[in-house]
Amino acid sequence: MTEHAKSYYAATAHKQDARPPLQGTERADVCIIGAGFSGISAALELSERGFSVIVLEAVRVGFGASGRNGGQIVNGYSRDLDVITARYGADAGRQIGAMALEGGNIIRERIEKYNIACDHVPGMLFAAITDKQVKGLEHHKKVWEGFGYTGQFEMVEETQMQRHVRSARYAGGMIDRKAGHIHPLNLVQGEAAAAESLGARIFEDSRVISVDTGAAPVVKTAAGEVHAKFVLVCGNAYIGDLLPEIGGKIMPVSTQILGTEPLGDEAAALLPDNLCVEDCNYVLDYFRRTADNRLLYGGGIVYGGQDPASIRAKILPNMLKTFPGLKDVRIDFAWSGNFALTLTRFPQMGRLSPTVYYSHGDSGHGVTTTHLLGRILGEAVAGVAERFDVFAKLPYFPFPGGKTFRVPLTVLGSWYYRFRDQVGV
Ligand SMILES: Cc1cc2nc3c(=O)[nH]c(=O)nc-3n(C[C@H](O)[C@H](O)[C@H](O)COP(=O)(O)OP(=O)(O)OC[C@H]3O[C@@H](n4cnc5c(N)ncnc54)[C@H](O)[C@@H]3O)c2cc1C
């Protein structure tokens, strides 16, 4: 495949000519593998710091999760801040908690600084289906305020929910004014163009087939090679078997999105203040309006990363449960993409050698985290590794069952949490 997966985003992105593949031998301070948010965020950070950068992308910039996600700027990590403290101790909790808003801030700063047109709209709503989930949101607000993040969260009573989302499903909610939504393919392409304007070189259709992790690392594709001082591995769920010591730490998980036909005024009736929404279930639904007034409705997961037999059959029942009035609406787009799950649901960074670093595993909440971790990769290459080491020192836990049984065992575990969501305990 040499093009983007067919999605609403691929169909509506600003025109971007394909970049040529790598040919022959090139040299740079830093070679980055993968042009998603992680790789491009690091490329832009390093280019701003004056490093020469080459990015090698197997397909197109934003081909992976970054160019086809829900577009929701969700602050924090896939686990809440108090879980980090409980699991890794007060120091790690404080340090990681202090960075919880930075990914979103980086996105907003870059949109402004590089004038990136990506339909940015501020604000998101966490929608609780059960009373237990409402209590969970109250707890979340309290925890974040304990970290000093005050003024951005508003609890929403059940009776007020339909002012924000015209659905009878919800028992209450919480708005995060510092979250929001974007057209992710236009964002990652805009950031890639910004890095190029500062001298970075990006080669598409350039799948990396080997990495020499020695003191003078060499990265090879079928048609060329890059000699660099540092290599950053940012292939996330699409890394495959390139570096087994990396691929073995994560599990690809697919999630699916439907895009309706343009709904005109009906879109504003469904989501009057244009917040993006995610519910609080373990396997959550997420949805939002687009700039051309469609509804993008996502959810569902497949552990292991395969596409389901029918995306429509998997997602449409959930969409109609939330918005029964959309039963006759035409579905124009249906697509799937993979994110990388870790056992702890917490991202991992590390070194394969003194010259080769990696970052992956945002576990489904990666739009902000990848921007933060890309910056931190850049800092580490520049010799300021304190923040990198906060993440790199977190203990790593492998999926039980090894490569053969990790998928069925994870499915079993998730059934337990889905059951709890269904019965509201
Ligand atoms: C359908 C979907 C919806 C989502 N919705 C949201 C959301 O609303 N909010 C949110 O916060 N998160 C969401 N996520 C998660 C988020 O999109 C990801 O966590 C994030 O984009 C990961 O970025 P990345 O750069 O690490 O990986 P990717 O964007 O997957 O990029 C990795 C890149 O590496 C390239 N690559 C891999 N191997 C090689 C190789 N050998 N050589 C060269 N290149 C290689 C791939 O082609 C790919 O382009 C969603 C994910 C999906 C799939």
PDB file of N, CA and C in Angstrom, residues 18 20 31 83 127 158 188 230 293 308 317 388 396 419:
ATOM      1  N   ALA A  18       2.841  13.294  -2.931  1.00  0.00           N
ATOM      2  CA  ALA A  18       3.665  12.263  -2.296  1.00  0.00           C
ATOM      3  C   ALA A  18       5.124  12.701  -2.325  1.00  0.00           C
ATOM      4  N   PRO A  20       9.178  11.765  -2.388  1.00  0.00           N
ATOM      5  CA  PRO A  20       9.904  10.639  -3.012  1.00  0.00           C
ATOM      6  C   PRO A  20      10.474   9.685  -1.974  1.00  0.00           C
ATOM      7  N   CYS A  31      17.907  10.062  12.531  1.00  0.00           N
ATOM      8  CA  CYS A  31      16.996   9.397  11.598  1.00  0.00           C
ATOM      9  C   CYS A  31      15.786   8.912  12.403  1.00  0.00           C
ATOM     10  N   VAL A  83      -3.634   6.907  39.456  1.00  0.00           N
ATOM     11  CA  VAL A  83      -3.197   5.525  39.202  1.00  0.00           C
ATOM     12  C   VAL A  83      -1.681   5.500  39.010  1.00  0.00           C
ATOM     13  N   ALA A 127     -18.807  11.743  28.814  1.00  0.00           N
ATOM     14  CA  ALA A 127     -20.223  11.449  29.067  1.00  0.00           C
ATOM     15  C   ALA A 127     -20.344  10.153  29.862  1.00  0.00           C
ATOM     16  N   GLU A 158     -27.210  15.575  35.031  1.00  0.00           N
ATOM     17  CA  GLU A 158     -27.971  14.771  34.061  1.00  0.00           C
ATOM     18  C   GLU A 158     -28.989  15.635  33.300  1.00  0.00           C
ATOM     19  N   VAL A 188      -1.037  16.559  11.222  1.00  0.00           N
ATOM     20  CA  VAL A 188       0.280  15.903  11.097  1.00  0.00           C
ATOM     21  C   VAL A 188       0.969  16.343   9.810  1.00  0.00           C
ATOM     22  N   PHE A 230      21.889   9.428  15.866  1.00  0.00           N
ATOM     23  CA  PHE A 230      20.817   8.856  16.694  1.00  0.00           C
ATOM     24  C   PHE A 230      19.691   8.360  15.795  1.00  0.00           C
ATOM     25  N   ASN A 293     -19.980  19.364   8.949  1.00  0.00           N
ATOM     26  CA  ASN A 293     -21.215  18.950   9.628  1.00  0.00           C
ATOM     27  C   ASN A 293     -21.621  17.494   9.423  1.00  0.00           C
ATOM     28  N   PRO A 308     -12.366  -5.649  11.560  1.00  0.00           N
ATOM     29  CA  PRO A 308     -13.530  -6.533  11.689  1.00  0.00           C
ATOM     30  C   PRO A 308     -14.132  -6.827  10.316  1.00  0.00           C
ATOM     31  N   PRO A 317     -24.734  -0.050  15.408  1.00  0.00           N
ATOM     32  CA  PRO A 317     -25.668  -0.226  16.534  1.00  0.00           C
ATOM     33  C   PRO A 317     -25.357   0.718  17.708  1.00  0.00           C
ATOM     34  N   PHE A 388      12.909  12.200  29.685  1.00  0.00           N
ATOM     35  CA  PHE A 388      12.929  10.902  29.016  1.00  0.00           C
ATOM     36  C   PHE A 388      13.107   9.793  30.060  1.00  0.00           C
ATOM     37  N   TYR A 396       8.612  -2.215  33.270  1.00  0.00           N
ATOM     38  CA  TYR A 396       7.915  -2.754  32.100  1.00  0.00           C
ATOM     39  C   TYR A 396       7.302  -4.115  32.455  1.00  0.00           C
ATOM     40  N   PHE A 419     -18.447  -6.319  31.155  1.00  0.00           N
ATOM     41  CA  PHE A 419     -19.565  -6.788  31.964  1.00  0.00           C
ATOM     42  C   PHE A 419     -19.851  -5.773  33.076  1.00  0.00           C
TER      43      PHE A 419
END
